[in-house]
Coordinates of C-alpha atoms in Angstrom, one line a residue:
X923 CA 139.6 78.4 78.9
X924 CA 140.5 75.4 80.6
X925 CA 139.5 74.7 84.4
X926 CA 141.6 77.0 86.3
X927 CA 142.4 79.3 83.5
X928 CA 140.4 82.7 83.8
X929 CA 139.5 84.3 80.6
X930 CA 140.4 87.5 80.1
X931 CA 138.5 90.8 79.6
X932 CA 138.8 91.0 75.8
X933 CA 137.7 87.5 75.3
X934 CA 134.6 87.6 77.7
X935 CA 133.6 90.8 76.0
X936 CA 133.9 89.2 73.0
X937 CA 131.8 86.1 74.0
X938 CA 128.9 88.2 75.3
X939 CA 128.9 90.3 72.3
X940 CA 128.7 87.3 70.1
X941 CA 126.3 85.4 72.0
X942 CA 123.8 88.4 72.8
X943 CA 123.9 89.1 68.7
X944 CA 122.9 85.2 68.4
X945 CA 120.0 85.6 71.0
X946 CA 118.6 88.9 69.5
X947 CA 117.9 87.2 66.3
X948 CA 117.4 83.5 66.8
X949 CA 115.6 83.4 70.5
X950 CA 112.3 81.6 70.5
X951 CA 108.9 83.7 70.7
X952 CA 107.7 82.8 74.3
X953 CA 105.1 84.3 76.1
X954 CA 106.9 84.9 79.5
X955 CA 109.5 86.8 77.1
X956 CA 107.0 89.2 76.3
X957 CA 106.1 90.7 79.5
X958 CA 108.5 92.5 82.3
X959 CA 105.6 91.3 84.7
X960 CA 108.0 89.7 87.7
X961 CA 105.1 87.6 88.9
X962 CA 104.7 86.4 85.4
X963 CA 108.4 85.5 85.2
X964 CA 108.3 84.0 88.4
X965 CA 105.7 81.6 87.4
X966 CA 107.4 80.5 84.1
X967 CA 110.4 79.8 85.8
X968 CA 108.9 77.5 88.0
X969 CA 106.8 75.8 85.6
X970 CA 110.0 75.6 83.4
X971 CA 112.0 73.3 86.1
X972 CA 112.2 69.6 84.6
X973 CA 109.5 70.4 82.4
X974 CA 109.8 70.9 78.4
X975 CA 109.0 74.6 76.8
X976 CA 106.3 73.2 74.6
X977 CA 104.7 71.4 77.4
X978 CA 104.7 74.7 79.8
X979 CA 103.1 77.3 77.1
X980 CA 99.1 76.1 77.8
X981 CA 99.6 75.6 81.5
X982 CA 101.4 79.2 81.9
X983 CA 98.8 80.8 79.9
X984 CA 95.8 79.1 82.0
X985 CA 97.5 79.5 85.2
X986 CA 98.0 83.6 84.7
X987 CA 94.5 83.8 83.4
X988 CA 93.1 82.2 86.5
X989 CA 95.5 83.4 89.2
X990 CA 96.7 87.1 87.3
X991 CA 98.8 88.0 90.3
X992 CA 100.9 87.4 93.4
X993 CA 97.5 88.2 95.8
X994 CA 95.4 85.9 93.5
X995 CA 97.8 82.9 94.1
X996 CA 98.3 83.6 97.6
X997 CA 94.3 83.2 98.3
X998 CA 93.9 80.1 95.7
X999 CA 92.6 76.9 97.6
X1000 CA 94.1 73.6 97.1
X1001 CA 91.8 72.3 94.4
X1002 CA 92.2 75.5 92.3
X1003 CA 96.0 75.1 92.2
X1004 CA 96.0 71.4 91.6
X1005 CA 93.4 71.9 88.4
X1006 CA 95.4 74.4 86.9
X1007 CA 98.6 72.1 87.7
X1008 CA 97.0 69.0 86.7
X1009 CA 99.3 66.8 84.5
X1010 CA 102.6 69.3 84.7
X1011 CA 103.9 67.1 87.5
X1012 CA 106.4 67.7 90.1
X1013 CA 103.2 69.2 92.3
X1014 CA 105.4 70.4 95.1
X1015 CA 106.5 73.1 92.9
X1016 CA 103.2 74.7 92.9
X1017 CA 102.7 74.4 96.8
X1018 CA 106.0 76.3 97.1
X1019 CA 104.8 79.0 94.6
X1020 CA 101.7 79.7 96.6
X1021 CA 104.0 79.5 99.9
X1022 CA 106.1 81.6 98.7
X1023 CA 103.2 84.2 97.5
X1024 CA 101.5 84.5 100.9
X1025 CA 104.9 85.4 101.9
X1026 CA 105.6 87.7 99.4
X1027 CA 102.1 89.2 100.5
X1028 CA 102.8 89.3 104.0
X1029 CA 106.5 90.5 104.1
X1030 CA 106.5 92.7 100.9
X1031 CA 102.8 93.7 100.2
X1032 CA 102.0 91.5 97.6
X1033 CA 105.5 93.0 95.6
X1034 CA 108.3 90.7 94.3
X1035 CA 111.4 92.7 96.1
X1036 CA 114.1 93.8 93.9
X1037 CA 116.9 92.6 95.7
X1038 CA 118.8 89.0 95.5
X1039 CA 118.8 88.4 99.0
X1040 CA 115.1 89.2 99.7
X1041 CA 114.3 87.1 96.5
X1042 CA 116.5 84.3 98.2
X1043 CA 114.5 84.7 101.6
X1044 CA 111.3 83.5 99.9
X1045 CA 110.3 79.9 100.3
X1046 CA 110.6 78.2 96.8
X1047 CA 113.1 81.0 95.4
X1048 CA 116.4 78.7 95.3
X1049 CA 119.6 80.3 93.4
X1050 CA 118.6 79.5 90.1
X1051 CA 115.0 81.1 90.8
X1052 CA 116.2 84.0 92.3
X1053 CA 118.7 84.8 89.7
X1054 CA 116.5 84.1 86.7
X1055 CA 113.5 86.7 88.2
X1056 CA 116.1 88.8 89.7
X1057 CA 118.4 89.2 86.4
X1058 CA 115.4 89.4 84.0
X1059 CA 112.6 91.2 85.8
X1060 CA 115.0 93.5 87.6
X1061 CA 118.1 93.7 85.6
X1062 CA 120.6 92.7 88.6
X1063 CA 123.6 91.7 87.3
X1064 CA 123.6 87.9 88.9
X1065 CA 123.7 84.4 87.4
X1066 CA 120.8 82.0 86.7
X1067 CA 122.6 78.3 86.6
X1068 CA 120.1 75.7 85.4
X1069 CA 121.0 72.5 83.8
X1070 CA 121.4 73.9 80.2
X1071 CA 123.8 77.0 81.6
X1072 CA 126.0 73.9 83.6
X1073 CA 126.3 72.0 80.2
X1074 CA 127.4 75.2 78.2
X1075 CA 130.0 76.0 80.6
X1076 CA 131.3 72.3 81.2
X1077 CA 132.0 72.2 77.2
X1078 CA 133.3 75.9 77.1
X1079 CA 135.7 74.9 79.8
X1080 CA 136.1 71.1 79.0
X1081 CA 135.8 70.9 82.5
X1082 CA 135.7 66.9 83.2
X1083 CA 133.7 67.1 86.9
X1084 CA 130.2 65.9 87.1
X1085 CA 127.3 68.2 87.0
X1086 CA 126.9 68.8 90.4
X1087 CA 130.3 69.7 91.2
X1088 CA 130.4 72.3 88.3
X1089 CA 127.1 73.5 89.6
X1090 CA 128.8 74.3 92.8
X1091 CA 131.6 76.2 91.1
X1092 CA 129.4 78.2 88.9
X1093 CA 127.3 79.0 92.0
X1094 CA 130.4 79.9 93.9
X1095 CA 130.8 83.6 92.2
X1096 CA 132.0 82.0 88.4
X1097 CA 128.7 82.2 86.5
X1098 CA 128.0 85.7 88.2
X1099 CA 131.9 86.5 86.4
X1100 CA 130.6 86.0 83.3
X1101 CA 127.0 87.9 83.4
X1102 CA 126.7 90.9 81.0
X1103 CA 126.5 93.8 83.0
X1104 CA 124.2 95.7 80.8
X1105 CA 122.1 92.8 79.8
X1106 CA 122.0 90.5 82.3
X1107 CA 118.7 89.0 81.8
X1108 CA 119.4 88.4 78.4
X1109 CA 122.5 87.1 79.0
X1110 CA 121.2 84.5 81.3
X1111 CA 118.3 83.5 78.9
X1112 CA 120.8 83.3 76.1
X1113 CA 122.8 80.8 77.8
X1114 CA 119.7 78.8 78.4
X1115 CA 118.5 79.3 74.8
X1116 CA 122.0 78.0 73.8
X1117 CA 121.9 74.5 75.8
X1118 CA 118.1 74.2 75.1
X1119 CA 118.4 74.7 71.2
X1120 CA 122.0 74.0 70.0
X1121 CA 124.0 72.7 72.7
X1122 CA 122.1 69.9 73.5
X1123 CA 123.0 66.9 75.7
X1124 CA 123.0 64.1 73.2
X1125 CA 123.1 65.8 70.0
X1126 CA 125.1 69.0 70.1
X1127 CA 124.7 71.3 66.9
X1128 CA 128.1 72.6 66.9
X1129 CA 128.5 73.7 63.1
X1130 CA 125.3 76.1 64.1
X1131 CA 126.8 77.5 67.7
X1132 CA 127.5 81.3 67.3
X1133 CA 130.3 80.5 70.2
X1134 CA 132.1 77.5 69.0
X1135 CA 135.2 79.1 68.4
X1136 CA 135.3 79.3 72.4
X1137 CA 134.8 76.0 72.8
X1138 CA 137.4 73.9 74.8
X1139 CA 135.4 70.6 74.5
X1140 CA 134.9 71.0 70.7
X1141 CA 138.4 71.8 69.9
X1142 CA 139.3 68.6 71.6
X1143 CA 136.1 66.6 70.6
X1144 CA 135.0 65.8 74.0
X1145 CA 131.3 67.4 73.9
X1146 CA 129.4 64.2 74.8
X1147 CA 131.8 63.8 77.6
X1148 CA 131.0 67.3 78.9
X1149 CA 129.5 67.3 81.6
X1150 CA 130.3 63.7 83.1
X1151 CA 127.3 61.6 83.9
X1152 CA 126.4 60.9 87.4
X1153 CA 125.8 57.6 88.8
X1154 CA 122.0 57.2 87.9
X1155 CA 119.3 57.3 90.6
X1156 CA 118.1 53.6 91.6
X1157 CA 114.9 53.4 89.9
X1158 CA 112.1 50.9 92.0
X1159 CA 109.4 49.3 90.4
X1160 CA 106.2 48.7 92.8
X1161 CA 103.2 46.1 92.7
X1162 CA 100.6 48.4 93.8
X1163 CA 96.6 48.1 94.4
X1164 CA 94.5 50.8 93.6
X1165 CA 91.3 50.9 95.1
X1166 CA 88.1 52.0 93.9
X1167 CA 85.6 52.3 96.4
X1168 CA 82.1 52.4 94.8
X1169 CA 78.7 53.6 96.1
X1170 CA 76.1 53.3 93.4
X1171 CA 76.8 56.0 90.9
X1172 CA 80.0 57.6 92.8
X1173 CA 83.5 57.0 93.9
X1174 CA 85.5 57.6 96.7
X1175 CA 88.2 59.9 96.8
X1176 CA 90.8 60.7 99.3
X1177 CA 93.3 63.2 99.7
X1178 CA 97.1 61.9 99.9
X1179 CA 99.4 62.7 102.5
X1180 CA 101.0 66.0 103.0
X1181 CA 104.6 64.6 102.4
X1182 CA 105.7 62.1 100.0
X1183 CA 104.5 61.1 96.5
X1184 CA 101.7 63.1 95.1
X1185 CA 101.8 65.1 98.4
X1186 CA 98.4 66.6 98.9
X1187 CA 96.5 65.7 96.1
X1188 CA 93.3 63.8 95.3
X1189 CA 93.5 60.3 94.1
X1190 CA 92.1 56.9 94.7
X1191 CA 93.7 54.9 97.9
X1192 CA 96.6 52.6 96.9
X1193 CA 97.9 49.5 98.7
X1194 CA 101.9 48.9 98.0
X1195 CA 102.1 45.0 97.8
X1196 CA 105.4 44.8 99.4
X1197 CA 107.1 41.6 98.3
X1198 CA 104.4 40.5 95.9
X1199 CA 105.1 40.6 92.0
X1200 CA 102.9 42.7 89.9
X1201 CA 100.7 39.6 89.3
X1202 CA 100.0 39.2 93.1
X1203 CA 97.7 42.2 94.0
X1204 CA 96.1 42.5 97.1
X1205 CA 92.7 43.7 98.0
X1206 CA 89.0 42.7 98.1
X1207 CA 86.8 43.3 94.9
X1208 CA 87.1 42.5 91.7
X1209 CA 90.4 43.5 89.2
X1210 CA 88.8 45.9 86.6
X1211 CA 92.0 47.4 85.4
X1212 CA 95.8 47.0 85.2
X1213 CA 98.3 49.4 83.8
X1214 CA 101.6 50.8 84.4
X1215 CA 102.6 54.1 85.7
X1216 CA 106.4 55.5 85.2
X1217 CA 107.3 58.3 87.9
X1218 CA 110.7 59.8 87.9
X1219 CA 112.8 57.0 90.3
X1220 CA 109.8 54.9 90.2
X1221 CA 107.4 52.5 88.6
X1222 CA 103.9 51.6 89.4
X1223 CA 102.4 48.4 88.4
X1224 CA 98.7 48.9 89.0
X1225 CA 96.0 46.3 89.6
X1226 CA 92.7 48.5 89.9
X1227 CA 90.0 46.6 92.1
X1228 CA 86.5 47.6 92.3
X1229 CA 85.1 47.2 96.1
X1230 CA 81.4 47.4 96.9
X1231 CA 82.2 47.8 100.8
X1232 CA 82.5 51.1 102.4
X1233 CA 85.9 53.0 102.8
X1234 CA 87.7 52.5 106.5
X1235 CA 85.7 54.5 108.9
X1236 CA 88.7 56.8 109.8
X1237 CA 89.3 57.5 106.0
X1238 CA 89.5 60.9 105.2
X1239 CA 87.9 62.0 101.6
X1240 CA 85.0 62.8 99.7
X1241 CA 82.4 60.8 97.6
X1242 CA 82.3 62.0 94.0
X1243 CA 79.6 61.3 91.4
X1244 CA 80.9 59.8 88.0
X1245 CA 79.8 62.2 85.7
X1246 CA 82.0 64.8 87.4
X1247 CA 85.1 62.5 88.3
X1248 CA 86.7 64.0 85.2
X1249 CA 86.6 67.5 86.6
X1250 CA 88.2 66.9 89.9
X1251 CA 92.1 68.0 89.8
X1252 CA 93.2 64.3 90.1
X1253 CA 97.0 63.5 89.0
X1254 CA 98.1 61.7 85.9
X1255 CA 99.1 58.6 88.1
X1256 CA 95.3 57.8 88.6
X1257 CA 94.1 59.1 84.9
X1258 CA 93.8 55.6 83.3
X1259 CA 91.4 55.0 86.4
X1260 CA 89.2 58.0 85.8
X1261 CA 89.4 57.3 82.0
X1262 CA 88.0 53.4 82.7
X1263 CA 85.4 54.5 85.2
X1264 CA 84.0 57.4 83.1
X1265 CA 83.5 55.3 79.9
X1266 CA 79.8 55.6 79.1
X1267 CA 79.0 51.7 79.8
X1268 CA 80.2 52.4 83.3
X1269 CA 77.9 55.4 84.0

């Protein structure tokens, strides 16, 4: 099974049989595996991108209770979406999810289409999500290549290429060739389950792997080298000032720009203190709090300043009474400020 060598039909049939038998007896009982509703499966796949299963479950259940179908999602307003997604992170996902829902309503009458080409034409449904929804909900014999699947294949094949190079190779048609034609959705889920629970990045449990006998990396002892590690993205540390404009018992919130970090979300005004250390925060008013918040590729070293002056005249935002502040859909990056302001001594 080395790179460049094809697996013969008999070996492939045995791998499919073995992996699916393991999945049937060992798969986790997850709420999105108890439904055939394409919309619910779509929502789960979007939520699971870059987020742990245990974190997703309560968000998934709450989201579907509030927005039970595509038409409800398409009609949802910004604040409802942000409130349902608050704390889940990567907010662009839910914006694309609603945009896709609106297109499904407009072009397909509110029902997800059943062909891969049509699924791929919907905003937010890339190769992975379209493959997952198509195979799980509609039984299309197509692959769904995520990070777990890439890692499994990299080890099966002992492929020395980077994760992105292997992704390109698998999405070029190689992963489709492996899909079980009778159970494509279960095949894709079995691969993901194997990668999430057994063939893990740092401590693969090879002795428990149902398909260890087919793994070239295990045979050669190169599991921890596959896939090859990509060069880490540069992490930026920024000193910022978070401004709390206060007028009596209420504070000012502004909606962030439609593009960029925390796009379109409600929060407190932020000033990046370019060229200054985290001890040199800008802004008038008194400093009331300091905290650190870590994003994927940047860290905020935040100084929170309470300002008694009104916000700038051209500022776009709203005044919120302090007792209602914790009910606002404010992202995690500002929650230390919310908690501080909502302490009883400040009300």
